[in-house]
Amino acid sequence: MPDLQKSTKAFGGWNRRYSHKSEELGCTMNFTVFYPPAAESLKVPVIYFLSGLTCTDENVMTKSGIQRKAAEEGVAIIAPDTSPRGLNIPGESVSWDFGVGAGFYLNATQPTWKNWRMYDYITKELPSVLQKFKELDLSNAAVMGHSMGGHGALTLGLRNPQLYKSISAFSPICNPSQVPWGQKAFSGYLGDHLEEWKQYDATELVKDYSGPPRSILIDVGTADDFLEKQLKPENFANAAATHRSSSIKLQLRMQDGYDHSYFFISTFMDDHIAHHAKALKAAS
C-alpha cells in the first residue's frame, strides 16, 4: 500500500498525497488523489491530470481549484508527478525542459535515460497501485493535462482508448516532433529514430486513430507566449479534421487574452471537468 504523506480537506472531499516505490522508474514517486464526498459511500470514476514542465503532482491541486467541480460531479482526480526524481543522472537538472520535471510521458530508449518511462508508469504501474484504493473505479477513467501534460493527455488518450473515456487539454504541445520542446526531448530520450517519435506525437496519432468515438476538448489562450513556437494546435485540428471517420469529435477553443498560466487553467477548469463527467456518466 502506498504511504500516506498528508491529507487535507477541500470542498467536502479530501486531497491525499501518497508516495510509493516505483519499479518502472526505479525511484520513489509521489502522487495526489482528490476524493470527492461521494467516495465515502460508493466507487467513483477518475480523471487523471498530467502536469507540465517543471511541475509536480501538487501544482494542479493547489493552483487550479479543480476540487470544486470534481466534488460537485462526484469524480476523483489523480495527479501524478512529471518525471523520475532522486536518481542523480548526470545532466538531469541542467535545463528546465529536459530531465527532472520533464518526462514527456514517453518511454525513453536511450541508455542514459532508461528510467524515464512515464508512459508505462501512467498507463500501467500507477493504475495497478491505485487498484488498492476501493473508492476508485479505475475502469471508468478520463485523462486531461496542461502543456507537456496536455501532450501526454492527447497521446495517452489516443493510444489507449480502452483506458480513457474522454480527453482534454490546456495549452497542449500538439505536434512535438515539429517544435523545439519536443525535438529536444525526443532526440534526447529516443535518439534520432524519427519513426519512434510519431508514437508520441498527437498530430501524427490522430491521423490514424481507429478506436471508438472520442470527444476531445482543447483550450488555448491567444496571449500564450508559447502558442506559435511550441504548441501548434492548428496542426492537430487540421489532422483531426481530415480524419477518415467521424470518431474524433474535437472542440478547439481559442480563449481571447489568456496566457499559459494557472490563471488560465483555473478559469476554464469547470468546463473540462464537466466534459469528462458527461462521458464518464454515460459509460457507467
Coordinates of C-alpha atoms in Angstrom, one line a residue:
M1 CA 0.0 0.0 0.0
P2 CA 1.4 3.5 -0.8
D3 CA 2.4 5.6 2.1
L4 CA 0.1 8.5 3.0
Q5 CA 2.1 11.7 3.3
K6 CA -0.6 14.2 4.1
S7 CA -4.4 14.7 4.0
T8 CA -6.2 18.0 3.5
K9 CA -9.9 18.6 3.3
A10 CA -11.3 20.6 0.4
F11 CA -14.9 21.1 -0.9
G12 CA -16.2 18.3 1.3
G13 CA -13.7 15.8 0.0
W14 CA -10.0 15.0 0.7
N15 CA -6.7 15.7 -1.0
R16 CA -4.4 12.9 -0.1
R17 CA -0.7 12.8 -1.2
Y18 CA 1.0 9.4 -1.3
S19 CA 4.4 8.0 -2.0
H20 CA 5.4 4.6 -3.3
K21 CA 8.5 2.8 -4.7
S22 CA 8.1 2.7 -8.5
E23 CA 9.6 -0.5 -10.1
E24 CA 9.1 1.1 -13.5
L25 CA 11.1 4.2 -12.8
G26 CA 13.4 2.9 -10.1
C27 CA 12.7 5.6 -7.5
T28 CA 10.2 6.8 -5.0
M29 CA 7.3 8.6 -6.6
N30 CA 4.6 10.9 -5.3
F31 CA 1.0 11.2 -6.5
T32 CA -2.0 13.1 -5.1
V33 CA -5.7 11.9 -5.2
F34 CA -8.7 14.1 -4.6
Y35 CA -11.6 12.1 -3.3
P36 CA -15.0 13.8 -3.8
P37 CA -17.5 13.5 -1.0
A38 CA -19.3 10.8 -3.0
A39 CA -16.3 8.5 -2.5
E40 CA -17.4 8.0 1.1
S41 CA -20.3 5.8 0.0
L42 CA -19.5 4.5 -3.5
K43 CA -16.8 3.9 -6.1
V44 CA -16.3 7.0 -8.1
P45 CA -14.9 7.5 -11.7
V46 CA -11.5 9.1 -12.1
I47 CA -9.8 11.8 -14.1
Y48 CA -6.0 11.7 -14.5
F49 CA -4.4 15.2 -14.6
L50 CA -1.0 15.3 -16.3
S51 CA 1.0 18.3 -15.4
G52 CA 3.5 20.3 -17.5
L53 CA 7.2 21.1 -17.5
T54 CA 8.8 21.8 -14.0
C55 CA 5.5 20.8 -12.2
T56 CA 4.9 18.1 -9.7
D57 CA 1.7 16.4 -8.6
E58 CA 0.9 19.3 -6.3
N59 CA 0.6 22.2 -8.8
V60 CA -2.9 21.4 -10.1
M61 CA -4.2 20.7 -6.6
T62 CA -3.0 24.0 -5.1
K63 CA -3.5 26.4 -8.0
S64 CA -6.4 25.3 -10.2
G65 CA -9.4 24.9 -8.0
I66 CA -10.0 21.6 -9.6
Q67 CA -11.6 20.1 -6.5
R68 CA -14.8 22.3 -6.5
K69 CA -16.3 20.9 -9.8
A70 CA -14.9 17.4 -9.1
A71 CA -16.7 17.4 -5.8
E72 CA -19.9 18.5 -7.5
E73 CA -19.7 15.9 -10.2
G74 CA -18.6 13.1 -8.0
V75 CA -15.3 12.3 -9.7
A76 CA -11.9 11.7 -8.3
I77 CA -8.8 13.5 -9.5
I78 CA -5.5 11.6 -9.8
A79 CA -2.4 13.8 -10.2
P80 CA 0.9 12.0 -10.8
D81 CA 4.4 13.6 -10.8
T82 CA 6.0 14.5 -14.1
S83 CA 9.3 12.5 -14.1
P84 CA 11.5 10.3 -12.0
R85 CA 13.3 12.1 -9.2
G86 CA 16.3 11.4 -7.0
L87 CA 18.2 9.2 -9.4
N88 CA 21.0 11.8 -9.8
I89 CA 21.6 11.1 -13.5
P90 CA 24.3 13.3 -15.0
G91 CA 22.7 16.2 -16.7
E92 CA 19.2 15.6 -15.3
S93 CA 18.8 19.1 -13.9
V94 CA 20.9 21.1 -16.4
S95 CA 17.8 22.6 -18.1
W96 CA 14.2 23.0 -17.1
D97 CA 12.7 21.5 -20.2
F98 CA 14.6 18.2 -20.2
G99 CA 15.3 15.6 -17.4
V100 CA 13.8 16.2 -14.0
G101 CA 10.3 17.5 -14.2
A102 CA 10.2 16.9 -18.0
G103 CA 9.3 13.2 -18.5
F104 CA 7.2 14.0 -21.6
Y105 CA 5.0 10.9 -20.9
L106 CA 7.1 8.6 -23.1
N107 CA 9.3 5.5 -22.6
A108 CA 12.9 6.6 -23.2
T109 CA 15.1 4.3 -25.3
Q110 CA 18.5 6.0 -24.8
P111 CA 20.5 4.2 -22.1
T112 CA 21.3 7.3 -20.0
W113 CA 17.5 7.9 -19.6
K114 CA 16.4 4.3 -19.2
N115 CA 14.4 5.2 -16.1
W116 CA 12.4 7.8 -17.9
R117 CA 9.4 5.6 -18.6
M118 CA 6.5 7.8 -17.8
Y119 CA 4.3 6.3 -20.5
D120 CA 4.3 2.8 -18.8
Y121 CA 4.2 4.4 -15.4
I122 CA 1.0 6.3 -16.1
T123 CA -0.8 3.7 -18.2
K124 CA 0.3 0.5 -16.3
E125 CA 2.1 0.9 -13.0
L126 CA 0.1 3.7 -11.4
P127 CA -3.3 2.1 -12.1
S128 CA -2.0 -1.1 -10.6
V129 CA -1.0 0.8 -7.5
L130 CA -4.4 2.6 -7.4
Q131 CA -6.3 -0.7 -7.5
K132 CA -5.6 -0.9 -3.8
F133 CA -8.0 2.1 -3.3
K134 CA -11.5 0.7 -3.0
E135 CA -13.1 4.2 -3.5
L136 CA -11.9 4.5 -7.1
D137 CA -13.5 3.0 -10.2
L138 CA -10.4 2.8 -12.5
S139 CA -12.4 1.1 -15.2
N140 CA -14.2 4.4 -15.8
A141 CA -11.4 6.9 -16.4
A142 CA -10.6 10.1 -18.4
V143 CA -7.4 11.9 -19.0
M144 CA -6.5 15.6 -19.1
G145 CA -3.4 17.8 -18.9
H146 CA -1.6 21.1 -19.4
S147 CA 1.2 21.9 -21.8
M148 CA 3.6 18.9 -21.7
G149 CA 0.9 17.2 -19.8
G150 CA -1.6 18.2 -22.5
H151 CA 0.7 16.4 -24.9
G152 CA 0.6 13.5 -22.6
A153 CA -3.2 13.5 -22.3
L154 CA -3.6 13.6 -26.1
T155 CA -1.1 10.9 -26.8
L156 CA -2.1 8.5 -24.0
G157 CA -5.8 9.0 -24.7
L158 CA -5.4 8.4 -28.5
R159 CA -3.2 5.3 -28.0
N160 CA -5.3 3.8 -25.2
P161 CA -9.0 4.4 -25.8
Q162 CA -9.7 1.3 -23.8
L163 CA -8.3 3.1 -20.7
Y164 CA -9.8 6.6 -21.1
K165 CA -13.4 7.5 -22.0
S166 CA -12.6 11.2 -22.8
I167 CA -9.6 13.5 -23.4
S168 CA -9.0 17.2 -22.7
A169 CA -6.0 19.6 -22.6
F170 CA -5.0 23.1 -21.7
S171 CA -2.3 24.6 -24.0
P172 CA -1.0 21.2 -25.2
I173 CA 2.2 20.6 -27.2
C174 CA 0.2 19.3 -30.1
N175 CA 2.9 18.4 -32.7
P176 CA 6.1 17.9 -30.6
S177 CA 8.2 16.4 -33.4
Q178 CA 7.9 19.8 -35.2
V179 CA 8.7 22.2 -32.3
P180 CA 11.8 22.9 -30.2
W181 CA 10.5 21.5 -26.9
G182 CA 9.5 18.2 -28.5
Q183 CA 12.6 17.9 -30.7
K184 CA 14.9 18.4 -27.7
A185 CA 13.0 15.9 -25.6
F186 CA 12.5 13.3 -28.3
S187 CA 16.1 13.4 -29.6
G188 CA 17.4 13.1 -26.0
Y189 CA 15.1 10.3 -24.9
L190 CA 14.5 8.5 -28.1
G191 CA 17.5 9.3 -30.3
D192 CA 17.3 10.0 -34.0
H193 CA 14.7 7.3 -34.7
L194 CA 12.1 9.6 -36.2
E195 CA 9.6 6.8 -36.7
E196 CA 9.6 6.3 -32.9
W197 CA 8.8 10.0 -32.4
K198 CA 5.5 9.6 -34.2
Q199 CA 4.0 7.3 -31.5
Y200 CA 4.3 10.2 -29.1
D201 CA 3.1 12.9 -31.4
A202 CA -0.7 13.6 -31.1
T203 CA -0.9 15.2 -34.6
E204 CA 0.6 12.0 -36.1
L205 CA -1.6 9.7 -33.9
V206 CA -4.9 11.4 -34.7
K207 CA -4.4 10.8 -38.4
D208 CA -4.6 7.0 -37.9
Y209 CA -6.9 6.8 -34.9
S210 CA -9.2 3.8 -35.4
G211 CA -10.7 3.4 -31.9
P212 CA -14.2 4.1 -30.6
P213 CA -15.6 7.7 -30.7
R214 CA -13.7 10.1 -28.6
S215 CA -14.6 13.7 -27.6
I216 CA -11.6 15.9 -27.2
L217 CA -11.7 19.4 -25.7
I218 CA -8.7 21.7 -26.0
D219 CA -8.4 25.3 -24.7
V220 CA -5.5 27.5 -25.7
G221 CA -5.0 31.2 -24.8
T222 CA -4.5 33.7 -27.6
A223 CA -1.9 35.5 -25.4
D224 CA 0.1 32.4 -24.7
D225 CA 3.7 33.2 -25.2
F226 CA 4.4 29.6 -26.5
L227 CA 1.4 29.4 -28.9
E228 CA 3.2 29.9 -32.2
K229 CA 6.5 28.4 -31.5
Q230 CA 5.7 25.4 -29.3
L231 CA 2.0 24.4 -29.2
K232 CA 0.8 24.2 -32.8
P233 CA -2.9 23.4 -32.1
E234 CA -3.8 24.2 -35.7
N235 CA -1.7 21.3 -36.8
F236 CA -3.7 18.9 -34.6
A237 CA -7.0 20.5 -35.6
N238 CA -6.2 20.1 -39.3
A239 CA -5.2 16.5 -38.8
A240 CA -8.3 15.7 -36.9
A241 CA -10.5 17.4 -39.5
T242 CA -9.1 15.2 -42.2
H243 CA -9.6 12.0 -40.2
R244 CA -11.2 9.4 -42.3
S245 CA -14.1 8.7 -39.8
S246 CA -16.2 10.8 -37.6
S247 CA -14.9 9.1 -34.4
I248 CA -12.9 12.1 -33.4
K249 CA -15.0 15.0 -32.2
L250 CA -12.7 17.9 -31.5
Q251 CA -13.6 21.2 -29.8
L252 CA -10.7 23.6 -30.0
R253 CA -11.4 26.9 -28.2
M254 CA -9.0 29.8 -28.6
Q255 CA -9.6 31.9 -25.5
D256 CA -9.0 35.6 -26.1
G257 CA -6.4 37.3 -24.0
Y258 CA -5.5 34.3 -21.8
D259 CA -1.9 33.1 -21.3
H260 CA -0.2 29.8 -20.4
S261 CA -0.6 30.1 -16.6
Y262 CA -2.8 28.6 -13.9
F263 CA -4.9 31.7 -14.0
F264 CA -6.0 30.5 -17.4
I265 CA -6.4 26.9 -16.3
S266 CA -8.5 27.8 -13.3
T267 CA -10.8 29.9 -15.4
F268 CA -11.9 27.0 -17.6
M269 CA -11.3 24.1 -15.3
D270 CA -15.0 23.6 -14.6
D271 CA -15.7 23.2 -18.3
H272 CA -13.1 20.4 -18.6
I273 CA -14.4 18.5 -15.5
A274 CA -17.9 18.8 -16.9
H275 CA -16.7 17.5 -20.3
H276 CA -15.2 14.4 -18.6
A277 CA -18.1 13.9 -16.2
K278 CA -20.5 13.7 -19.1
A279 CA -18.5 10.9 -20.8
L280 CA -17.9 9.0 -17.5
K281 CA -21.5 9.1 -16.5
A282 CA -22.5 7.9 -20.0
A283 CA -20.1 4.9 -19.6
S284 CA -21.2 3.9 -16.1

